[in-house]
Coordinates of C-alpha atoms in Angstrom, one line a residue:
Chain A
M226 CA -18.9 -14.6 17.7
I227 CA -19.2 -13.6 14.0
A228 CA -16.3 -14.9 11.9
L229 CA -14.0 -12.2 10.4
H230 CA -12.4 -12.3 7.0
V231 CA -10.1 -9.9 5.2
A232 CA -11.9 -8.5 2.2
A233 CA -10.5 -8.8 -1.3
G234 CA -7.9 -6.2 -2.2
C235 CA -7.2 -5.0 1.3
G236 CA -4.7 -7.4 2.8
G237 CA -1.8 -7.0 0.4
T238 CA -0.2 -10.5 -0.2
G239 CA -0.8 -11.4 3.5
R240 CA 2.8 -10.9 4.5
E241 CA 2.3 -7.1 4.9
L242 CA -0.7 -7.7 7.3
A243 CA 1.1 -10.2 9.5
P244 CA 2.8 -7.7 11.8
Y245 CA -0.6 -6.3 12.8
A246 CA -3.0 -9.3 12.8
D247 CA -3.0 -13.0 13.7
L248 CA -3.7 -14.3 10.2
T249 CA -4.2 -17.8 11.4
A250 CA -7.0 -16.7 13.7
L251 CA -8.9 -15.3 10.7
A252 CA -11.8 -17.2 9.2
G253 CA -10.6 -16.2 5.9
F254 CA -8.0 -14.1 4.0
V255 CA -9.4 -13.2 0.6
T256 CA -6.8 -12.3 -2.0
R257 CA -7.1 -9.4 -4.4
T258 CA -9.0 -10.5 -7.5
L259 CA -7.0 -12.7 -9.8
T260 CA -7.4 -13.2 -13.5
L261 CA -5.7 -15.6 -15.9
D262 CA -3.3 -13.1 -17.3
P263 CA -1.7 -10.2 -15.4
R264 CA -3.6 -6.9 -15.5
R265 CA -1.6 -3.7 -15.3
G266 CA -4.3 -1.3 -14.1
G267 CA -4.2 2.4 -14.6
R268 CA -2.0 5.2 -13.1
L269 CA -4.2 7.2 -10.8
R270 CA -5.7 4.8 -8.4
I271 CA -7.0 5.9 -5.0
A272 CA -8.4 9.1 -3.6
E273 CA -10.2 10.1 -0.4
S274 CA -13.8 11.2 -0.3
R275 CA -15.6 12.2 2.8
G276 CA -16.1 9.0 4.7
G277 CA -14.8 6.9 1.9
L278 CA -12.1 5.8 -0.4
V279 CA -12.4 5.9 -4.2
R280 CA -10.3 3.2 -5.9
A281 CA -9.7 2.7 -9.6
H282 CA -7.8 -0.6 -9.3
Q283 CA -9.1 -1.9 -12.6
L284 CA -8.3 -5.4 -11.2
Q285 CA -4.6 -4.8 -11.3
N286 CA -3.1 -8.2 -10.4
P287 CA -0.1 -10.3 -11.4
G288 CA -2.1 -13.2 -12.9
V289 CA -3.0 -16.4 -11.2
D290 CA 0.2 -18.2 -12.1
R291 CA 2.4 -15.6 -10.4
F292 CA 0.1 -15.7 -7.4
L293 CA 0.6 -19.4 -7.2
T294 CA 4.4 -19.2 -7.2
A295 CA 5.0 -15.9 -5.4
E296 CA 2.2 -15.5 -2.9
L297 CA 0.2 -18.6 -2.0
P298 CA 3.2 -20.7 -0.7
W299 CA 3.8 -18.2 2.1
L300 CA 0.1 -18.1 3.0
A301 CA -0.1 -21.9 3.0
Q302 CA 3.0 -22.2 5.1
Q303 CA 1.6 -19.9 7.7
G304 CA -1.6 -21.9 7.8
V305 CA -3.8 -18.9 6.7
A306 CA -7.3 -19.9 5.5
T307 CA -6.8 -18.4 2.1
W308 CA -9.6 -17.6 -0.4
A309 CA -8.7 -16.7 -3.9
S310 CA -10.9 -14.0 -5.4
V311 CA -11.2 -14.8 -9.1
A312 CA -12.7 -13.1 -12.2
G313 CA -12.6 -13.7 -15.9
S314 CA -13.8 -12.6 -19.3
S315 CA -16.2 -15.6 -19.8
P316 CA -17.3 -18.7 -17.8
A317 CA -14.6 -20.7 -19.6
D318 CA -12.0 -18.0 -18.7
I319 CA -13.1 -18.1 -15.0
A320 CA -13.0 -21.9 -15.1
A321 CA -9.4 -21.7 -16.4
V322 CA -8.4 -19.6 -13.4
V323 CA -10.1 -21.9 -11.0
R324 CA -8.5 -25.0 -12.6
R325 CA -5.1 -23.6 -12.0
L326 CA -6.0 -22.9 -8.3
A327 CA -7.7 -26.2 -7.8
T328 CA -4.6 -28.3 -7.4
A329 CA -2.7 -25.8 -5.4
P330 CA -2.0 -26.9 -1.8
G331 CA -3.1 -24.6 1.0
L332 CA -6.2 -23.0 -0.5
S333 CA -9.4 -23.0 1.5
G334 CA -11.8 -21.8 -1.2
I335 CA -12.7 -19.6 -4.1
E336 CA -14.5 -16.3 -4.0
L337 CA -16.0 -15.8 -7.4
N338 CA -16.1 -12.0 -7.9
L339 CA -19.3 -11.1 -9.8
A340 CA -19.6 -7.8 -8.0
V341 CA -17.9 -5.9 -10.8
D342 CA -19.3 -2.6 -12.0
D343 CA -19.5 -2.3 -15.8
A344 CA -18.1 -5.8 -16.6
A345 CA -17.9 -5.2 -20.4
S346 CA -15.5 -2.2 -20.1
Q347 CA -13.2 -4.3 -17.9
R348 CA -13.3 -7.3 -20.3
L349 CA -15.1 -9.4 -17.7
H350 CA -18.0 -11.8 -17.8
D351 CA -21.2 -10.0 -16.8
G352 CA -22.5 -11.7 -13.6
S353 CA -25.0 -9.0 -12.8
T354 CA -28.0 -10.9 -14.3
P355 CA -29.4 -14.1 -12.9
R356 CA -28.5 -15.9 -16.1
G357 CA -25.0 -14.5 -16.3
A358 CA -24.3 -15.2 -12.6
A359 CA -25.6 -18.8 -12.8
E360 CA -23.5 -19.5 -15.9
A361 CA -20.4 -18.4 -14.1
V362 CA -21.1 -20.4 -10.9
R363 CA -22.0 -23.5 -12.9
A364 CA -18.7 -23.2 -14.8
V365 CA -16.8 -23.1 -11.5
L366 CA -18.8 -25.9 -9.8
D367 CA -18.1 -28.2 -12.8
I368 CA -14.4 -28.3 -12.0
L369 CA -14.2 -27.4 -8.3
P370 CA -12.6 -30.1 -6.2
D371 CA -14.4 -31.2 -3.1
N372 CA -11.8 -29.8 -0.7
L373 CA -12.4 -26.2 -1.9
A374 CA -15.4 -24.1 -0.8
L375 CA -17.1 -21.6 -3.1
H376 CA -18.2 -18.1 -2.1
V377 CA -19.9 -15.9 -4.7
K378 CA -19.6 -12.1 -4.3
L379 CA -22.6 -10.3 -5.6
G380 CA -22.3 -6.6 -4.6
A381 CA -24.9 -4.3 -3.3
D382 CA -27.3 -3.4 -6.1
V383 CA -30.6 -4.1 -4.2
R384 CA -32.7 -4.0 -7.3
R385 CA -30.9 -6.9 -8.9
L386 CA -29.8 -8.7 -5.8
P387 CA -32.9 -10.8 -5.0
A388 CA -33.1 -12.5 -8.4
V389 CA -29.3 -12.9 -8.9
A390 CA -28.9 -14.3 -5.3
R391 CA -31.7 -16.8 -5.9
A392 CA -30.2 -17.9 -9.2
V393 CA -26.8 -18.4 -7.7
A394 CA -28.2 -20.2 -4.6
E395 CA -30.1 -22.6 -6.9
V396 CA -27.0 -23.5 -8.8
G397 CA -25.2 -23.9 -5.4
C398 CA -22.4 -22.4 -3.4
D399 CA -21.3 -22.3 0.2
A400 CA -22.1 -18.7 0.9
L401 CA -22.9 -15.4 -0.8
V402 CA -20.8 -12.3 -0.2
I403 CA -23.0 -9.3 -0.1
G404 CA -22.2 -5.6 -0.1
G405 CA -18.9 -4.1 -0.8
A406 CA -17.8 -1.2 -3.0
L407 CA -20.2 0.9 -5.0
P408 CA -19.7 2.3 -8.6
A409 CA -18.0 5.7 -8.4
A410 CA -15.6 7.9 -10.3
L411 CA -12.4 9.7 -9.6
D412 CA -12.3 13.5 -10.0
N413 CA -10.8 13.0 -13.5
G414 CA -13.7 10.8 -14.5
T415 CA -11.9 7.4 -14.3
P416 CA -14.4 4.7 -13.3
A417 CA -13.7 3.6 -9.7
E418 CA -15.3 2.1 -6.6
L419 CA -16.3 3.8 -3.4
S420 CA -15.6 1.9 -0.2
G421 CA -15.1 2.7 3.5
P422 CA -17.6 3.8 6.2
A423 CA -19.7 5.7 3.7
V424 CA -21.0 2.5 2.1
L425 CA -21.9 0.6 5.3
P426 CA -25.6 1.5 5.4
V427 CA -25.9 0.4 1.7
A428 CA -24.3 -2.9 2.5
L429 CA -26.6 -3.5 5.4
R430 CA -29.6 -2.9 3.2
A431 CA -28.2 -5.3 0.7
V432 CA -27.6 -8.0 3.3
R433 CA -31.2 -7.6 4.6
T434 CA -32.6 -7.7 1.0
V435 CA -30.9 -11.1 0.3
R436 CA -31.7 -12.4 3.8
A437 CA -35.4 -11.7 3.0
E438 CA -35.1 -13.5 -0.3
L439 CA -33.1 -16.5 1.0
P440 CA -34.0 -16.9 4.7
E441 CA -31.6 -19.8 5.4
F442 CA -28.7 -19.2 3.0
P443 CA -25.2 -18.4 4.5
L444 CA -24.3 -14.8 3.9
V445 CA -21.0 -12.9 4.4
G446 CA -21.4 -9.1 4.8
V447 CA -18.9 -6.7 3.5
G448 CA -18.7 -2.9 3.3
G449 CA -17.4 -0.2 5.6
V450 CA -16.7 -2.3 8.7
A451 CA -14.4 -0.4 11.1
T452 CA -15.7 -1.3 14.6
A453 CA -17.3 -4.1 16.6
A454 CA -20.6 -2.3 16.4
D455 CA -20.4 -2.5 12.6
V456 CA -19.8 -6.2 12.8
R457 CA -22.8 -6.7 15.0
A458 CA -25.0 -4.6 12.7
F459 CA -24.1 -7.0 9.9
G460 CA -25.0 -9.9 12.2
A461 CA -28.3 -8.4 13.0
A462 CA -29.0 -7.9 9.2
G463 CA -28.5 -11.6 8.7
A464 CA -24.8 -12.1 8.0
G465 CA -23.0 -15.1 9.6
A466 CA -19.5 -13.7 8.7
V467 CA -18.1 -10.3 8.0
Q468 CA -15.2 -9.1 5.8
V469 CA -13.1 -6.2 6.9
G470 CA -11.6 -4.2 4.0
S471 CA -10.6 -0.6 3.7
A472 CA -10.5 -0.1 7.4
L473 CA -7.2 -1.9 7.3
L474 CA -5.7 0.7 4.9
H475 CA -6.3 3.4 7.5
D476 CA -5.5 1.2 10.5
P477 CA -3.6 -2.0 9.8
S478 CA -4.4 -3.2 13.3
A479 CA -8.2 -2.8 12.8
L480 CA -8.7 -6.6 12.9
A481 CA -7.1 -7.0 16.3
R482 CA -8.9 -4.0 17.6
I483 CA -12.3 -5.2 16.4
T484 CA -11.7 -8.7 17.7
S485 CA -10.9 -7.5 21.2
E486 CA -13.9 -5.2 21.1
L487 CA -16.1 -8.1 20.2
E488 CA -14.6 -10.2 23.0
E489 CA -15.0 -7.5 25.6
Q490 CA -18.6 -6.8 24.7
S491 CA -19.8 -10.4 24.2
Chain B
M244 CA 10.1 -5.5 13.0
T245 CA 7.4 -3.2 11.7
G246 CA 4.9 -2.0 14.3
Q247 CA 2.1 0.4 15.0
A248 CA 2.1 2.7 18.0
T249 CA 0.7 5.9 19.3
A250 CA 3.6 8.3 19.0
E251 CA 3.7 11.8 20.5
V252 CA 4.8 15.1 19.2
R253 CA 7.8 16.2 21.3
V254 CA 9.3 19.0 19.2
S255 CA 7.9 20.9 16.2
E256 CA 9.7 23.8 14.6
R257 CA 9.8 25.6 11.3
V258 CA 13.2 25.5 9.6
G259 CA 13.1 27.3 6.2
A260 CA 10.1 26.1 4.2
F261 CA 9.6 22.9 6.2
Q262 CA 8.3 21.9 9.6
H263 CA 10.7 19.6 11.5
V264 CA 8.6 17.3 13.7
T265 CA 10.1 15.1 16.3
L266 CA 7.9 12.2 17.5
A267 CA 8.5 9.9 20.5
A268 CA 7.8 6.6 19.0
P269 CA 8.8 3.7 21.2
G270 CA 8.8 0.3 19.5
V271 CA 8.5 1.7 16.0
V272 CA 11.9 3.1 15.3
E273 CA 14.4 0.8 16.9
T274 CA 14.8 -1.4 13.8
F275 CA 15.0 1.6 11.4
R276 CA 17.4 1.4 8.5
P277 CA 18.2 4.3 6.2
G278 CA 15.6 4.5 3.4
N279 CA 12.8 3.2 5.5
F280 CA 9.8 5.5 6.0
V281 CA 7.0 5.8 8.4
S282 CA 3.2 6.1 7.8
V283 CA 0.9 8.4 9.7
A284 CA -2.9 8.3 10.0
L285 CA -4.6 11.7 10.1
G286 CA -6.7 12.7 13.1
S287 CA -6.9 11.1 16.5
P288 CA -5.8 7.5 16.8
G289 CA -8.7 5.0 16.4
P290 CA -11.3 4.3 13.8
G291 CA -11.4 7.6 11.9
D292 CA -13.7 8.4 9.1
A293 CA -12.5 11.8 8.0
H294 CA -9.3 10.9 6.2
L295 CA -9.1 7.2 5.4
L296 CA -5.7 7.3 3.7
R297 CA -2.5 7.3 5.5
R298 CA 0.5 9.6 4.7
S299 CA 4.1 8.4 4.3
Y300 CA 7.1 10.4 5.5
W301 CA 10.8 10.1 5.1
V302 CA 12.8 9.8 8.2
H303 CA 15.4 12.5 8.8
R304 CA 16.9 11.1 12.0
V305 CA 16.3 8.4 14.5
R306 CA 17.5 8.4 18.0
A307 CA 17.2 5.2 20.0
S308 CA 17.4 7.2 23.2
S309 CA 17.3 10.9 23.9
T310 CA 15.7 13.0 26.6
H311 CA 12.5 12.1 24.8
G312 CA 13.2 8.4 24.6
A313 CA 13.2 6.7 21.2
T314 CA 12.4 9.4 18.6
V315 CA 12.0 9.9 14.9
D316 CA 12.4 13.2 13.1
L317 CA 10.3 14.0 10.0
V318 CA 10.6 16.9 7.6
V319 CA 7.1 17.9 6.6
R320 CA 6.2 20.2 3.8
P321 CA 3.3 22.1 5.3
D322 CA 0.9 21.9 2.4
G323 CA -1.9 19.5 1.4
V324 CA -4.3 18.1 3.9
G325 CA -1.8 15.7 5.6
G326 CA 1.2 18.1 5.6
Q327 CA -0.8 20.9 7.1
W328 CA -2.3 18.7 9.8
L329 CA 1.0 17.1 10.9
A330 CA 2.9 20.4 10.7
G331 CA 0.3 22.1 12.8
L332 CA 0.1 19.6 15.6
P333 CA 1.0 21.1 19.0
V334 CA 3.6 19.4 21.2
G335 CA 2.0 16.6 23.1
S336 CA -0.4 15.5 20.4
P337 CA -0.8 11.8 19.8
V338 CA -0.1 10.4 16.3
D339 CA -0.9 7.0 14.9
L340 CA 2.4 5.9 13.5
V341 CA 3.4 2.7 11.6
G342 CA 7.0 1.9 10.9
P343 CA 9.7 1.3 9.9
L344 CA 8.3 0.5 6.4
G345 CA 9.8 -0.3 3.0
R346 CA 13.0 -1.6 1.7
P347 CA 16.0 0.4 2.8
F348 CA 19.0 1.6 0.8
A349 CA 21.4 -1.2 -0.1
Q350 CA 24.8 -0.2 1.2
P351 CA 28.1 -1.0 -0.5
K352 CA 30.1 -3.9 0.9
E353 CA 33.4 -1.9 0.5
A354 CA 34.3 1.6 1.4
V355 CA 33.6 3.2 -2.0
P356 CA 32.9 6.9 -2.6
C357 CA 29.2 7.7 -2.6
L358 CA 27.3 10.7 -3.9
L359 CA 24.1 11.6 -2.1
V360 CA 21.7 13.7 -4.2
G361 CA 18.7 15.2 -2.4
E362 CA 16.1 17.8 -3.5
G363 CA 13.6 19.5 -1.2
Y364 CA 12.2 17.9 1.9
A365 CA 12.9 14.4 0.5
A366 CA 16.6 14.9 1.0
S367 CA 15.9 14.1 4.6
A368 CA 15.9 10.4 3.7
L369 CA 19.6 10.7 2.9
F370 CA 20.8 12.0 6.2
P371 CA 20.6 8.7 8.2
L372 CA 22.2 7.0 5.2
A373 CA 25.1 9.5 5.2
E374 CA 25.7 8.7 8.9
R375 CA 25.8 5.0 8.2
L376 CA 28.0 5.3 5.1
V377 CA 30.6 7.4 7.0
E378 CA 30.6 4.9 9.8
R379 CA 31.5 2.3 7.2
G380 CA 34.3 4.4 5.9
C381 CA 32.7 5.5 2.6
P382 CA 33.7 9.0 1.5
V383 CA 30.4 10.8 1.2
T384 CA 29.6 13.8 -1.0
F385 CA 26.3 15.6 -0.9
L386 CA 24.5 17.4 -3.7
L387 CA 21.6 19.2 -2.2
A388 CA 19.0 21.1 -4.2
G389 CA 15.8 23.1 -3.9
D390 CA 13.7 25.6 -5.7
T391 CA 15.0 28.2 -3.3
A392 CA 17.3 28.4 -0.3
S393 CA 14.5 27.8 2.2
E394 CA 13.8 24.4 0.6
V395 CA 17.4 23.1 0.9
I396 CA 17.8 20.9 4.0
D397 CA 21.2 21.6 5.4
G398 CA 22.8 20.5 8.6
L399 CA 26.0 21.1 10.5
D400 CA 26.4 17.4 11.2
V401 CA 26.4 16.7 7.5
R402 CA 28.9 19.4 6.8
R403 CA 31.2 17.8 9.4
S404 CA 31.0 14.3 8.2
A405 CA 30.7 14.8 4.4
R406 CA 33.8 15.2 2.3
A407 CA 32.1 17.9 0.2
V408 CA 28.6 19.5 0.0
T409 CA 27.4 21.2 -3.2
V410 CA 24.2 23.2 -3.2
V411 CA 22.2 24.2 -6.2
T412 CA 18.9 26.2 -6.2
A413 CA 16.6 27.0 -9.1
D414 CA 16.6 30.7 -8.2
G415 CA 20.3 30.9 -7.3
S416 CA 19.4 32.0 -3.7
M417 CA 21.8 29.4 -2.2
G418 CA 24.8 27.8 -3.9
A419 CA 25.0 27.7 -7.6
Q420 CA 21.9 28.5 -9.7
G421 CA 20.7 25.4 -11.6
S422 CA 19.2 22.0 -11.3
V423 CA 20.4 18.6 -10.1
A424 CA 20.6 17.4 -13.7
Q425 CA 22.9 20.3 -14.5
A426 CA 25.1 19.9 -11.4
L427 CA 25.3 16.1 -11.3
P428 CA 27.9 15.3 -14.0
G429 CA 30.4 17.6 -12.3
A430 CA 29.6 16.2 -8.9
L431 CA 30.0 12.7 -10.1
Q432 CA 33.5 13.5 -11.6
R433 CA 34.7 15.4 -8.5
S434 CA 33.4 12.8 -6.0
E435 CA 34.5 9.8 -8.2
A436 CA 31.4 8.1 -6.8
S437 CA 30.6 4.6 -7.9
V438 CA 27.3 4.7 -6.1
V439 CA 24.7 7.5 -6.3
Y440 CA 21.8 7.7 -3.8
A441 CA 19.0 10.0 -4.6
A442 CA 15.8 11.3 -3.0
G443 CA 13.5 14.0 -4.5
P444 CA 10.9 14.6 -7.1
T445 CA 10.4 11.9 -9.7
S446 CA 11.7 14.0 -12.6
T447 CA 15.0 14.5 -10.6
L448 CA 15.3 10.8 -9.8
H449 CA 14.8 10.0 -13.5
A450 CA 17.6 12.3 -14.4
V451 CA 19.8 10.9 -11.7
A452 CA 19.3 7.4 -12.9
G453 CA 20.1 8.3 -16.5
I454 CA 23.2 10.4 -15.7
S455 CA 24.6 8.0 -13.2
E456 CA 24.3 5.2 -15.7
Q457 CA 26.1 7.3 -18.3
H458 CA 29.0 7.8 -15.9
G459 CA 29.1 4.1 -15.0
A460 CA 27.8 4.6 -11.4
W461 CA 25.1 2.5 -9.7
S462 CA 22.1 4.6 -8.6
Q463 CA 19.5 3.9 -5.9
V464 CA 16.6 6.2 -5.8
A465 CA 14.0 6.7 -3.0
L466 CA 10.9 6.9 -5.1
E467 CA 8.0 9.1 -3.9
V468 CA 4.6 8.2 -5.3
P469 CA 1.3 8.7 -3.5
Q470 CA 0.9 5.8 -1.0
P471 CA -2.7 5.3 0.0
C472 CA -1.9 3.0 2.9
G473 CA 1.9 2.9 3.1
T474 CA 1.8 -0.7 4.5
G475 CA 1.5 -2.8 1.3
L476 CA -2.1 -3.7 1.8
C477 CA -3.9 -1.7 -0.9
H478 CA -1.8 -2.1 -4.0
G479 CA -2.4 1.6 -4.8
C480 CA 1.2 2.8 -5.3
I481 CA 2.1 0.7 -8.3
V482 CA 5.5 1.2 -9.9
P483 CA 6.5 -0.5 -13.2
A484 CA 9.9 -2.0 -12.5
V485 CA 12.1 -4.7 -13.9
G486 CA 12.8 -7.4 -11.3
E487 CA 15.8 -9.6 -10.5
D488 CA 14.2 -12.1 -13.0
A489 CA 14.7 -9.5 -15.8
I490 CA 10.9 -9.4 -16.2
A491 CA 8.9 -6.2 -15.9
H492 CA 6.5 -6.3 -12.9
R493 CA 4.0 -4.0 -11.4
V494 CA 5.3 -3.6 -7.8
R495 CA 4.3 -1.6 -4.8
A496 CA 6.4 1.5 -4.0
C497 CA 5.8 1.0 -0.3
A498 CA 6.5 -2.7 -0.1
E499 CA 8.9 -3.6 -2.9
G500 CA 10.3 -0.1 -2.7
P501 CA 10.5 2.8 -1.9
V502 CA 14.2 2.4 -2.8
F503 CA 14.8 1.0 -6.2
R504 CA 17.8 0.7 -8.4
G505 CA 17.5 3.6 -10.9
D506 CA 18.0 1.4 -13.9
R507 CA 15.2 -1.0 -12.8
I508 CA 12.4 1.5 -13.0
Q509 CA 10.5 1.9 -16.3
W510 CA 10.4 5.7 -16.0
G511 CA 8.4 6.2 -19.2
L512 CA 5.5 4.2 -17.7
L513 CA 5.6 5.7 -14.3

């Protein structure tokens, strides 16, 4: 059966998901993206579109230090396979976040978030080019302890993906996370990201594109998964694991439902 | 314990401007505490793709057992996509319900006088609280408000248990003409309340927090901001609030709230 993860930014701090899902049975719980310093984000944040959600989270997060004191201990105590999603303004800034996480007990791995639309306006390192992505991955690998795995999230831009995926694979990581939210805007023009069932076909195309470029490399698919059929579609496209994200916002029990659907039909 | 269940509409009736909807919700309401809310998914239960955000509703009343089993009463303003949908559901319709959610009202340890300030449909959140406070021996005074008479939630049970009920409406169609901010100083003096509980529009809650503090009363406000998921997962209902550590944090209205101490919220940033 294909392993299921909770996608970044869709599982709260983990505690809020626990009443609806067996977190210890998950292959991975990915945190919302953490930066070195807290980020406040904007006011208007999430709207519905037909078949999708439009989110302007602007990487709102409490900063890595508060995550370490307020959120990770509970996840570790429960035995949840926790992946910290990280981003930063430069390779050195990303490395500083990872260095803080590296000695924390209870973490399974790092998900380096390079799938950020318009990195410059968000004061983030631009990982959308082969060179920019490779620099960031190298900075993380230089300091990553052996006990932590590294996933690199690359997004769904199929024109850039083959070259960027190859560059990252050559530097080295344990898996690429492919797909996810697409650049969008709220009605008032605020830059945002579109997620939900609307983006699933785009994510499937992205996974197939990377699979064609890197026939053997481990891939994690993400984007619009709401049913067992969606999970199998990602498997058919070449993903060995799948992340469930915004489906949880609509139905917090979605993981349990998808798991039982997969078991029934396997 | 919070849970998710397929509830069923048992009663739905228009009272004034609002639709009062009673849902049979076994397993979801038994652990309810005043100030908790419930979250509803639009459409038929299951993987929907029409409306992906949930809607949160205050709880007007909970009955552990009635002729309909365990039920929860919601007061729905029948506008917007969610409100129209829920208010229009026929009896017997299934509803994907999650609850109880959020931090409840903190109740005083001693039997002190309490003032409950509610405006519009949100006042419904105060009715289960009033019941509990009266049980604990707290003298309860109500200040209810609305734009017009049809938006004031009233109830015989409240009139029976409360020491006094003051009503103000913007158009003067019920009670005195005026706003919560205008009526609150007098209500605070008459009730001698040391704790003020409030539910209503943000501007009203802001006024309640400020006026209560001026009069030396604690305030607890049930904050209503749009909640994309209601369950704490999406971090989309962020409220700037000062924590127990005296440091300003960005917290979630649904998970760290919706009830906050009025003096903890950074109203200017909200």
